[in-house]
CSV table of C-alpha atoms in Angstrom, one decimal:
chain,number,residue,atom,x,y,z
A,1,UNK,CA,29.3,3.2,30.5
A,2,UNK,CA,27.6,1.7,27.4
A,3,UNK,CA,30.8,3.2,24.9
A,4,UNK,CA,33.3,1.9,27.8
A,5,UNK,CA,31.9,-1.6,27.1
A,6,UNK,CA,31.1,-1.5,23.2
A,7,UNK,CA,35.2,-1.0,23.1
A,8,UNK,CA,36.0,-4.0,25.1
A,9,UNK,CA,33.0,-5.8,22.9
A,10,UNK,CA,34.9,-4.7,19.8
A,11,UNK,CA,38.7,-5.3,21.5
A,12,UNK,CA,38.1,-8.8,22.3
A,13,UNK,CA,36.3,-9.3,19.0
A,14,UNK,CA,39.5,-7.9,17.3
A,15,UNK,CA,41.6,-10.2,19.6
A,16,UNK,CA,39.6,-13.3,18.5
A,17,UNK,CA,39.4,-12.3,14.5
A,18,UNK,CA,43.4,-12.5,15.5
A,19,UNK,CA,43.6,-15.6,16.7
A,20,UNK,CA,40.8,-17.2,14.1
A,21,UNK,CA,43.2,-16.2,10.9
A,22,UNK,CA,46.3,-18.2,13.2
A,23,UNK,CA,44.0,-21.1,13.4
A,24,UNK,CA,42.9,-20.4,9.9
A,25,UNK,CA,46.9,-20.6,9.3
A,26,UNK,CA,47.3,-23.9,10.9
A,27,UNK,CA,44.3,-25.6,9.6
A,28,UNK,CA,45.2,-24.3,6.1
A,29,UNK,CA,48.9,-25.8,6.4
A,30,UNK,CA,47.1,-29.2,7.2
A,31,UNK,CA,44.6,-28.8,4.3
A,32,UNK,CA,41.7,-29.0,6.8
A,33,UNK,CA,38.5,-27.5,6.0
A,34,UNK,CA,36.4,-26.4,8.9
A,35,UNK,CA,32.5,-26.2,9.8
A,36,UNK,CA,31.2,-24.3,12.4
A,37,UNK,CA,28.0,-26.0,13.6
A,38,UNK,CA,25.6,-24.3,15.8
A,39,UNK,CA,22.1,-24.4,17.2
A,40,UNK,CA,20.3,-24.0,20.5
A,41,UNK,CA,20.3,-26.5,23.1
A,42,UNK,CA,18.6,-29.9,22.3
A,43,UNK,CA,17.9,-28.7,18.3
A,44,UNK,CA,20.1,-32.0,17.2
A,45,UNK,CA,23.4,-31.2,16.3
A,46,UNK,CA,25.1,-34.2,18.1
A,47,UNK,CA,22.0,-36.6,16.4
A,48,UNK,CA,22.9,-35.5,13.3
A,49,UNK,CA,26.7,-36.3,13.3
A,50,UNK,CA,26.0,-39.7,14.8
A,51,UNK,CA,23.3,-40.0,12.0
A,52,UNK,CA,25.4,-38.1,9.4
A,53,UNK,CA,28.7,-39.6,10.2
A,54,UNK,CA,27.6,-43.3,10.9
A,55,UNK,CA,29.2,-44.3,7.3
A,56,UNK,CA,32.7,-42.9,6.5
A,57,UNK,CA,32.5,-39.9,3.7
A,58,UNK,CA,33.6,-41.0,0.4
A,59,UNK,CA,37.1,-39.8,0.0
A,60,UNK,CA,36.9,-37.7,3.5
A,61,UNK,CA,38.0,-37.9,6.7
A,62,UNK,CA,36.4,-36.7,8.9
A,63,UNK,CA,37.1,-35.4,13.1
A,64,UNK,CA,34.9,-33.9,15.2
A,65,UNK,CA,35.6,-31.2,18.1
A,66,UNK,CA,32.6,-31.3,20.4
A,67,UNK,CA,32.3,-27.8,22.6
A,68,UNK,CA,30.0,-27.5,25.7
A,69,UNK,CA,30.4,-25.5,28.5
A,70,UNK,CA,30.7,-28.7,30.9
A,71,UNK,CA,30.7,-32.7,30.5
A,72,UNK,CA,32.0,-35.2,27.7
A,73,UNK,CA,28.3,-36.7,27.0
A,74,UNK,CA,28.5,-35.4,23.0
A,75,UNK,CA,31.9,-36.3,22.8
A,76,UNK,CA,31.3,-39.9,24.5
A,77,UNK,CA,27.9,-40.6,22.1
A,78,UNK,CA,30.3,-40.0,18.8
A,79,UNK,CA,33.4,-42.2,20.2
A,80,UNK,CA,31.4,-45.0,18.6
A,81,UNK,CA,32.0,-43.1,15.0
A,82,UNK,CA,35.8,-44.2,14.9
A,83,UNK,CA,36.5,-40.4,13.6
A,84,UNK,CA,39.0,-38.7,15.9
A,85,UNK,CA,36.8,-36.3,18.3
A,86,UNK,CA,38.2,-34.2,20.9
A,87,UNK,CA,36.5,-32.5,23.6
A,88,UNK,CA,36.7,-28.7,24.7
A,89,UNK,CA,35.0,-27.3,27.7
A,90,UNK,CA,34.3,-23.9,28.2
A,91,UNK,CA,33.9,-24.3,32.2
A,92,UNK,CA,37.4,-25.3,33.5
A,93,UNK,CA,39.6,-22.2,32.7
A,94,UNK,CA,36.9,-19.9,30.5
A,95,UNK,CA,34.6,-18.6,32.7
A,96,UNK,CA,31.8,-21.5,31.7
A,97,UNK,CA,31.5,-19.1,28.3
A,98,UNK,CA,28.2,-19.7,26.6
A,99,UNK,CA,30.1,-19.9,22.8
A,100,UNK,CA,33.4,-21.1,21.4
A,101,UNK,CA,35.3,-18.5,21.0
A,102,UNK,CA,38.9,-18.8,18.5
A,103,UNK,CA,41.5,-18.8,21.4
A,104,UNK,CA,39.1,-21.7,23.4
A,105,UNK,CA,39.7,-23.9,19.8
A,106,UNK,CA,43.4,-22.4,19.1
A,107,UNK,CA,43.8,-24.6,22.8
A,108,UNK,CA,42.2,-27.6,21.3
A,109,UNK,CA,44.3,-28.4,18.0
A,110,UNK,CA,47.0,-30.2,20.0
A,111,UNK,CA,44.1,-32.5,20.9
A,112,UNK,CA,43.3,-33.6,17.2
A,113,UNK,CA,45.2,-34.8,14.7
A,114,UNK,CA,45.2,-32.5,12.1
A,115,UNK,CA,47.2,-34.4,9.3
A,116,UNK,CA,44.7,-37.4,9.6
A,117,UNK,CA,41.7,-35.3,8.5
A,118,UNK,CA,40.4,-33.1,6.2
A,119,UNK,CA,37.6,-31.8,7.2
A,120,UNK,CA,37.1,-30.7,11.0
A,121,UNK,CA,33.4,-30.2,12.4
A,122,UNK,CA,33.3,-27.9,15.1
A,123,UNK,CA,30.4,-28.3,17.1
A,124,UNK,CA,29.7,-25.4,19.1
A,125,UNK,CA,28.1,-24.9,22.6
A,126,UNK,CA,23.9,-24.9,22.3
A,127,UNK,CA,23.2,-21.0,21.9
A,128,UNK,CA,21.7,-18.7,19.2
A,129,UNK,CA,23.2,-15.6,20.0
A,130,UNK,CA,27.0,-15.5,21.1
A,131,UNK,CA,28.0,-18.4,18.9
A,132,UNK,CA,27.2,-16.1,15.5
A,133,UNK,CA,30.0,-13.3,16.8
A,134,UNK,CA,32.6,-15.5,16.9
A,135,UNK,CA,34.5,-17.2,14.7
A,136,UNK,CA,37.0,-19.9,15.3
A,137,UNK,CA,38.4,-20.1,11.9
A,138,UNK,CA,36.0,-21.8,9.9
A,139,UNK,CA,35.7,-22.1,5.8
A,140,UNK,CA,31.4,-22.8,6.7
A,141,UNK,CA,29.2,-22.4,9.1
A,142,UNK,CA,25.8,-24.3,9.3
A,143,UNK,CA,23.2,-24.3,12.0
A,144,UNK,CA,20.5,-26.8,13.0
A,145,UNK,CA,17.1,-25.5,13.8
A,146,UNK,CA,14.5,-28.1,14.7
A,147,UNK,CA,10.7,-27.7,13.7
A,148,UNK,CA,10.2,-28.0,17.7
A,149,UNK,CA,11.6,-24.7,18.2
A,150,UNK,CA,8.5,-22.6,16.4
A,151,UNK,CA,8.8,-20.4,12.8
A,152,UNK,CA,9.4,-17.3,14.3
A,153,UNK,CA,13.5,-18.4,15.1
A,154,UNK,CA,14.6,-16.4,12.2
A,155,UNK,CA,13.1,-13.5,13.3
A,156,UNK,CA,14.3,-13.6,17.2
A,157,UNK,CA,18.1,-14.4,16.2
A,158,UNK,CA,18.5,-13.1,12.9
A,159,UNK,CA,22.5,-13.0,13.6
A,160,UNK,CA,22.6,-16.5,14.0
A,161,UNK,CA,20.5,-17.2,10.6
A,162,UNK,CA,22.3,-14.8,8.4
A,163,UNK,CA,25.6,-16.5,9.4
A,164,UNK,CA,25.1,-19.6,7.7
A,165,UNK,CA,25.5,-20.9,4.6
A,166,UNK,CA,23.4,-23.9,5.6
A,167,UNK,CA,20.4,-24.3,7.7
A,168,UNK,CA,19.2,-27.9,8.7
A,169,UNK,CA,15.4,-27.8,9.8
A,170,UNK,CA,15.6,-31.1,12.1
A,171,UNK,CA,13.0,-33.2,13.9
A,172,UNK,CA,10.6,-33.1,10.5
A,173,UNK,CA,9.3,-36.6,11.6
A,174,UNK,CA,7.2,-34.7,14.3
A,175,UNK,CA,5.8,-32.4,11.6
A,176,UNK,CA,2.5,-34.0,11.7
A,177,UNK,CA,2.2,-33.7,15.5
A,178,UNK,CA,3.2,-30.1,15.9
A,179,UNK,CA,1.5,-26.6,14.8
A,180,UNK,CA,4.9,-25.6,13.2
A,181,UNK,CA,3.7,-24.1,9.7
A,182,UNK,CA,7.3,-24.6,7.4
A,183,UNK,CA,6.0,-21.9,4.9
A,184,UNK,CA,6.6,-19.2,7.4
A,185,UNK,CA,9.4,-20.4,8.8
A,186,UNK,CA,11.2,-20.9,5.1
A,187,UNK,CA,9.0,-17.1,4.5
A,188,UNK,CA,11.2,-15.3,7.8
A,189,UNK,CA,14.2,-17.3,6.6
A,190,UNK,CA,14.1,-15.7,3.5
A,191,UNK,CA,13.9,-12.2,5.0
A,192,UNK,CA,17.2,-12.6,7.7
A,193,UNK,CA,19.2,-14.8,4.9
A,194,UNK,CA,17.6,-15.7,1.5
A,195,UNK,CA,20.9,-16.8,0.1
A,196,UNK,CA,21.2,-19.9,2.8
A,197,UNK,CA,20.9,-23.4,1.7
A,198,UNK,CA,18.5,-25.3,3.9
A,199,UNK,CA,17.7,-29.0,4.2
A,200,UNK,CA,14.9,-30.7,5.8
A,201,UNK,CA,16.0,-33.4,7.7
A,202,UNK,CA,15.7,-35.8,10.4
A,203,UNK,CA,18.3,-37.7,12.6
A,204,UNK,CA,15.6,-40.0,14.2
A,205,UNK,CA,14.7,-41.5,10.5
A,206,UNK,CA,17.9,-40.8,8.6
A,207,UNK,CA,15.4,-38.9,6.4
A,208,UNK,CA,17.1,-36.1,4.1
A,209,UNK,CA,20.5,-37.0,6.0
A,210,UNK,CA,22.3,-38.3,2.6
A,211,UNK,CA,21.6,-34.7,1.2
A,212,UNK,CA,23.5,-33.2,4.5
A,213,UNK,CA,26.5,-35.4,4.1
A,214,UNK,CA,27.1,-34.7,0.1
A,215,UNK,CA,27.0,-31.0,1.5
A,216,UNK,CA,29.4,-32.3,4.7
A,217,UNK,CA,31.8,-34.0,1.7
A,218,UNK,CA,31.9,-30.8,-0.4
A,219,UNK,CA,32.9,-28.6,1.8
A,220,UNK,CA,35.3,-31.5,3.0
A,221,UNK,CA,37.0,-31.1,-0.6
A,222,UNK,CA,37.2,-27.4,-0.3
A,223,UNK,CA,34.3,-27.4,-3.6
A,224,UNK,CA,34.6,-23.5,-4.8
A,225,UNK,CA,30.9,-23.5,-5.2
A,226,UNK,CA,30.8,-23.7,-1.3
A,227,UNK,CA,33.3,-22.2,0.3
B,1,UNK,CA,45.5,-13.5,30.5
B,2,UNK,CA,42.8,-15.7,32.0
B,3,UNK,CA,42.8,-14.1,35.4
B,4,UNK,CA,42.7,-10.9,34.1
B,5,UNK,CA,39.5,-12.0,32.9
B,6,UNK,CA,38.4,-13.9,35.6
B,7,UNK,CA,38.6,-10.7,37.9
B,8,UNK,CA,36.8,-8.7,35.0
B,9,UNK,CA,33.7,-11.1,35.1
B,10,UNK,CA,33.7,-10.9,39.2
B,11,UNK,CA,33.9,-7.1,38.8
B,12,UNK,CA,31.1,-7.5,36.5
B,13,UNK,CA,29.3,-9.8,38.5
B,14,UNK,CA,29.3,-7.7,41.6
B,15,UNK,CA,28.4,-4.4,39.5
B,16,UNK,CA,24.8,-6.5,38.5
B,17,UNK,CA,24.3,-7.6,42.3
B,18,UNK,CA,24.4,-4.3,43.5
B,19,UNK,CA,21.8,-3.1,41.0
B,20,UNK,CA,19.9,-6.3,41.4
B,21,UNK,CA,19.4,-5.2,45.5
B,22,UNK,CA,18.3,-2.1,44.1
B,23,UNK,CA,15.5,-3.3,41.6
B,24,UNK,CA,14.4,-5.7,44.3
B,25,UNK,CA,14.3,-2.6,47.1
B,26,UNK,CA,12.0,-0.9,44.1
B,27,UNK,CA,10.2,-4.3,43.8
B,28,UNK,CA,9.7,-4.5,47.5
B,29,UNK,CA,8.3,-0.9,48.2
B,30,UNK,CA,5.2,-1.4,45.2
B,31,UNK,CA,4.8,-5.0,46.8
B,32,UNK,CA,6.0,-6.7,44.0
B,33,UNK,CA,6.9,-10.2,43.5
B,34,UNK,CA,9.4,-11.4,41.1
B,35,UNK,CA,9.6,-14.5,38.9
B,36,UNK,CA,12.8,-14.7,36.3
B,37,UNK,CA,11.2,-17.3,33.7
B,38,UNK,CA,13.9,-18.6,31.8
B,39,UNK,CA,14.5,-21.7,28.8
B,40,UNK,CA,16.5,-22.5,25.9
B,41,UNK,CA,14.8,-20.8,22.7
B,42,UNK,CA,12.1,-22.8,21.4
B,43,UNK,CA,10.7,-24.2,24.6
B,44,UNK,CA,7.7,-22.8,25.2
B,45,UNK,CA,8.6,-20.0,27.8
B,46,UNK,CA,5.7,-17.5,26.1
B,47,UNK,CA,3.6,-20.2,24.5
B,48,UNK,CA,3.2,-21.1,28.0
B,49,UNK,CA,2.1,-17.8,29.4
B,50,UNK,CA,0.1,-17.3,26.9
B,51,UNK,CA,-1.7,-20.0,28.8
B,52,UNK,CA,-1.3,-19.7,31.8
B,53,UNK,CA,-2.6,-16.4,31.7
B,54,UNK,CA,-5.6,-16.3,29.8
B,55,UNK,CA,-7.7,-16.2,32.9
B,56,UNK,CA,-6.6,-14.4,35.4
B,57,UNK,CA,-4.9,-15.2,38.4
B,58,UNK,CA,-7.5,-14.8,41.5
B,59,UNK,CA,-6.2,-11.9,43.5
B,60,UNK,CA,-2.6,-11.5,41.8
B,61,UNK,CA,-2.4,-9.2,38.8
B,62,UNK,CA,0.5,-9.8,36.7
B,63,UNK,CA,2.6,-7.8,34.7
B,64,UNK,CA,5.2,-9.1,32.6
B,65,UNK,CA,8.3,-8.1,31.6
B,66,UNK,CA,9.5,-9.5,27.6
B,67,UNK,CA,13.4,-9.8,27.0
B,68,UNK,CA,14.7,-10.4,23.7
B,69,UNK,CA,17.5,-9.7,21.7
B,70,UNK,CA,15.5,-7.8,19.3
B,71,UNK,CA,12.1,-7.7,18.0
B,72,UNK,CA,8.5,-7.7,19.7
B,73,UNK,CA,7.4,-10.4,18.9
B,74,UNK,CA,6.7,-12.1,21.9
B,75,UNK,CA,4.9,-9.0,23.4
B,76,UNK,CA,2.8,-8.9,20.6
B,77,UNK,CA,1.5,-12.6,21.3
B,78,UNK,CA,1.4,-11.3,24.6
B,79,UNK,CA,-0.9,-8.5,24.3
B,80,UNK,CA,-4.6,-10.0,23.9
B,81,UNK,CA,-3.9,-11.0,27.3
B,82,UNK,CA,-5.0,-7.4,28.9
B,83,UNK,CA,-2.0,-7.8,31.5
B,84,UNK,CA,0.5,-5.1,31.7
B,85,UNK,CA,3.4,-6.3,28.9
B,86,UNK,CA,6.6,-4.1,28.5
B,87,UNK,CA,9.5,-4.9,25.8
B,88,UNK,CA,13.0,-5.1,26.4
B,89,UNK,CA,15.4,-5.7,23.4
B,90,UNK,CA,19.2,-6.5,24.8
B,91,UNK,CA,20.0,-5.6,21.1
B,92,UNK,CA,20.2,-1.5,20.8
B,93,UNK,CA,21.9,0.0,23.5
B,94,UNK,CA,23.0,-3.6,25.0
B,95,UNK,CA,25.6,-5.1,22.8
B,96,UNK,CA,22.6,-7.7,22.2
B,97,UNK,CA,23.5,-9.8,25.3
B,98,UNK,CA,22.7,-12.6,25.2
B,99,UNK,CA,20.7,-12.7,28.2
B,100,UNK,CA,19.0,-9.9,30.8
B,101,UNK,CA,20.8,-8.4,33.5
B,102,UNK,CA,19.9,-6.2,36.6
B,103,UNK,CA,20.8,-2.8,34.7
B,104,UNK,CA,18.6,-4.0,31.4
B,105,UNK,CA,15.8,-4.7,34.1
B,106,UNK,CA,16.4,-1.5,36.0
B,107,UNK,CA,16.3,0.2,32.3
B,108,UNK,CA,12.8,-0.8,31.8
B,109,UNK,CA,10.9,-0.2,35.6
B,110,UNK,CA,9.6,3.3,34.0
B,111,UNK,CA,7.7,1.2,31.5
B,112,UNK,CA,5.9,-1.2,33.8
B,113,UNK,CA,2.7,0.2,36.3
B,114,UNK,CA,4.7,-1.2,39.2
B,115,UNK,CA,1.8,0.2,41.7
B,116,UNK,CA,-0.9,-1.7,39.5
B,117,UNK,CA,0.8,-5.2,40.0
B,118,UNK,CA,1.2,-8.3,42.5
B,119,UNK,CA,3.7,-10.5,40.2
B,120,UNK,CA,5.4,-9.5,37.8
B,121,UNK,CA,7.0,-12.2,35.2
B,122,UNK,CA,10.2,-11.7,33.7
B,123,UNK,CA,10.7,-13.5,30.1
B,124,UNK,CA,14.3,-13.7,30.1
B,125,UNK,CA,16.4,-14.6,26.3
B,126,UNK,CA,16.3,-17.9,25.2
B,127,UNK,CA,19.8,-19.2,26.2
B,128,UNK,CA,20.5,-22.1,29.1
B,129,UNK,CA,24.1,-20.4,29.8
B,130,UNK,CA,24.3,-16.7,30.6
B,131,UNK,CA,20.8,-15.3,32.2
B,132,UNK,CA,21.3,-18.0,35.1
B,133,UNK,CA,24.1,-16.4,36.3
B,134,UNK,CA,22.8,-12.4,36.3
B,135,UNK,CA,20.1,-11.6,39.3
B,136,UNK,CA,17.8,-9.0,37.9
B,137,UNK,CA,16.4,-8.4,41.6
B,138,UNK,CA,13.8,-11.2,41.7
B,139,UNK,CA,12.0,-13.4,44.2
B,140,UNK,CA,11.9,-16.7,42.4
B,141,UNK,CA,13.4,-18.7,39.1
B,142,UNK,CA,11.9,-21.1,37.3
B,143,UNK,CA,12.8,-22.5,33.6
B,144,UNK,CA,10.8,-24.3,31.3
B,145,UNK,CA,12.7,-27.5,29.5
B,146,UNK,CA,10.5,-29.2,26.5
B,147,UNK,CA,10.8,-32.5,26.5
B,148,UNK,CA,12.0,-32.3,22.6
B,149,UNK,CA,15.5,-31.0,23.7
B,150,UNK,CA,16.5,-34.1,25.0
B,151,UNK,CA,17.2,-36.0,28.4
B,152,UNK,CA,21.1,-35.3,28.7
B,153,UNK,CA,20.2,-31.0,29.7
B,154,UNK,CA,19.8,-31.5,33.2
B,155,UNK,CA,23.8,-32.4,33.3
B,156,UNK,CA,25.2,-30.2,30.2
B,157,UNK,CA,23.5,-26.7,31.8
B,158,UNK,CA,23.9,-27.5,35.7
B,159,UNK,CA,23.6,-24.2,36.5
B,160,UNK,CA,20.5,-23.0,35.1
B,161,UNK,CA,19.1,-26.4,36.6
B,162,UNK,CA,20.4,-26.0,40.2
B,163,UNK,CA,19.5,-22.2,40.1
B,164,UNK,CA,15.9,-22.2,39.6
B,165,UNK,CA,12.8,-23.8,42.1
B,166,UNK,CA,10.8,-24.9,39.5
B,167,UNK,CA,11.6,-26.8,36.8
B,168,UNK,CA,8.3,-26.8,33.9
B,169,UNK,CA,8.6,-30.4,31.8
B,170,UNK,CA,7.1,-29.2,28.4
B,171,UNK,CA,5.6,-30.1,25.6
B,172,UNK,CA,4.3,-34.0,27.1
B,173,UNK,CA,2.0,-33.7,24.4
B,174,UNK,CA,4.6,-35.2,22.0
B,175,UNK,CA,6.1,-37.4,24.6
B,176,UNK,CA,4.0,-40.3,22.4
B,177,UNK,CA,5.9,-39.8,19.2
B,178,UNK,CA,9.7,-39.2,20.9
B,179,UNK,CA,12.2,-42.0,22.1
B,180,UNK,CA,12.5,-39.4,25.1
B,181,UNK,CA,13.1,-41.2,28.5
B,182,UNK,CA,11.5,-39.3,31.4
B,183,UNK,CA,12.7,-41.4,34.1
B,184,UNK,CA,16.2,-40.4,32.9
B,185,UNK,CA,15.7,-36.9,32.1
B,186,UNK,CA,14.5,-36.9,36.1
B,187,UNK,CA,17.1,-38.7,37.4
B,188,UNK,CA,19.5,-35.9,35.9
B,189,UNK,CA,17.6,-33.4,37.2
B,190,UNK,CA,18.1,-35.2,41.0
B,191,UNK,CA,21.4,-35.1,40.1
B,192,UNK,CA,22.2,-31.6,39.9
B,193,UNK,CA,19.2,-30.0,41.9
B,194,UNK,CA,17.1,-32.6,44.0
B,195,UNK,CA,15.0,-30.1,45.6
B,196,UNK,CA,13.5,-28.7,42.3
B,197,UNK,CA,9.7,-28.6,42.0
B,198,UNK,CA,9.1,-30.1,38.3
B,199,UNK,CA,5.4,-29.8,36.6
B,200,UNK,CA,4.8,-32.0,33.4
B,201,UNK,CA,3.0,-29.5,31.2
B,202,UNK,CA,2.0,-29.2,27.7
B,203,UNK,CA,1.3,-25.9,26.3
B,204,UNK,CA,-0.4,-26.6,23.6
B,205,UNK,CA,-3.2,-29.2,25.4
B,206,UNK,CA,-3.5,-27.0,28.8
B,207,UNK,CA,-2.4,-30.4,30.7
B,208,UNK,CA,-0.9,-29.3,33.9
B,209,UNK,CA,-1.1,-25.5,33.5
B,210,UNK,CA,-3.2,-25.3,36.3
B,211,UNK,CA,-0.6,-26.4,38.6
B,212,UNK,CA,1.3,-23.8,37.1
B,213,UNK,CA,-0.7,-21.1,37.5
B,214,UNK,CA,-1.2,-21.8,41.6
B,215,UNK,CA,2.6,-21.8,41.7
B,216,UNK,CA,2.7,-18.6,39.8
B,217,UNK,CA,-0.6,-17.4,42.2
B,218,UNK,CA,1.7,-18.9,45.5
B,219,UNK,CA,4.6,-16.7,44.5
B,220,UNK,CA,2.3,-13.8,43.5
B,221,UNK,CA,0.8,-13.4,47.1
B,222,UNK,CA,4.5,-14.3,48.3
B,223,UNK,CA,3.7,-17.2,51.0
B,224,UNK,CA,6.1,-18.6,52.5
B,225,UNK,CA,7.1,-21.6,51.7
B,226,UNK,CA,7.8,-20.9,48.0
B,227,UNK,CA,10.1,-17.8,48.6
């Protein structure tokens, strides 16, 4: 029973990889980088865009795909942006899936207007574990971990960590109030990725933010370094 | 394509129910009440038994079963606490699932004294999708939701929300130093499931735990009204 479903784990992983590279294609053709962002629920992801993309990026437009499994609230909070955002929901028509997967996106792209931006930030439904496994046809992933969420993250969803090139510790304005201790945190970062970039950050104070969107830009211009 | 898969996840669906009746029959002959705890990562699900349980419970004894995708560690914070604590990874063997189903649970009964316990408290994975909608045989759901992750979670994971009795408000400790908006957060909650018990708790100060721990004693000795 187990090898019966480790092949349909592998087949349908196959049958995404597929349809990632077609997206890859089409994103490619339009010069449009991608990010995959990621995070559990409530870590900040949709804080940080509004934060992050409140002033346009120098010399890069930017559109937003907002994935949940239900709802437009993320999608309705960045409308004020003026950056082209599209919503996709995994609920009507995919099963109310707990990730984005590359065929869910691949229905998306009619949605946004590729030639009008350059770099495209996917943000994917709140979840550390299925997220990692798929890709959609991203150039980057990054992934928003808040200091709320404890220092042993790393640890418990190593997939998700060793994934990403970047890792934004959120929410460090609570620092002071919490028993999170950032050496250990940075300490099992370092054993599950030591190669990923990570920025300290909040979205309620802006602070560390201008250091997320020179990342945003660069990977927006396709810099080598990064991609 | 999508009904094809549509019928999968049914066929799926029905496979867990029918090993879900049979962990509860197993449950049922040691007199065994079932609570599946679940949360988003990071919000406090073992932080909060840790607490809950450091006394213990007048006349239940709890066991409590620990599901991860990999790792020990919450079993290991677990352990000082002199209840029955048994491990299960969804990683080896599981295609690390992203949440606990009836056959994982049913995998693990040989490594809990089912004769030596009243309640026994399932940890599900961190994830607000997936582990609400597999039955692993039990009595009761609850979920813990820190105040941290935001008011808007009540409408973008309906279904974890509707499908569990008790709903555990976390972390009110911070509630000083957040721009959250309880009355909102509640008012979502209404929304999607009205008949919810919700306990303001903070496991780090102990506040409310208390109530906790008679709702966790109620279910324990199975009365009535909670079940």
């Amino acid at each position: 029973m187990h090898r019966t479903k480790v092949k349909v784990v592998e087949h349908a992983l196959d049958a995404n990889n597929t349809i990632a590279r077609a997206n890859r294609e089409d994103f490619d053709r339009h010069g449009v980088a991608v990010l995959n962002l990621m995070s559990a629920p409530g870590a900040g992801k949709t804080s940080l865009l509004e934060c992050a993309l409140a002033e346009p990026l120098p010399g890069v437009r930017v559109g937003v795909l907002e994935g949940d499994v239900q709802g437009s609230y993320d999608s309705d909070r960045l409308a004020s942006l003026h950056v082209p955002v599209a919503q996709l929901n995994t609920d009507p028509g995919f099963g109310g899936e707990c990730h984005l997967d590359a065929n869910m996106v691949r229905s998306a792209l009619g949605d946004l207007p590729l030639e009008e931006i350059d770099l495209l930030v996917i943000e994917n439904v709140g979840n550390l574990v299925c997220p990692a496994e798929f890709r959609v046809g991203e150039d980057s992933r990054a992934m928003v971990c808040s200091v709320t969420e404890g220092e042993d993250k790393p640890m418990k969803y190593p997939l998700m960590f060793r994934t990403c090139e970047l890792v934004l510790i959120n929410k460090i304005d609570l620092l002071p109030h919490l028993d999170f201790d950032l050496g250990r945190f940075l300490h099992y970062l370092d054993q599950v990725n030591p190669n990923a970039a990570r920025m300290l950050v909040s979205a309620r104070t802006g602070e560390g933010v201008d250091a997320f969107r020179e990342w945003l830009a660069a990977v927006g211009r396709r810099e080598p370094a990064l991609l």
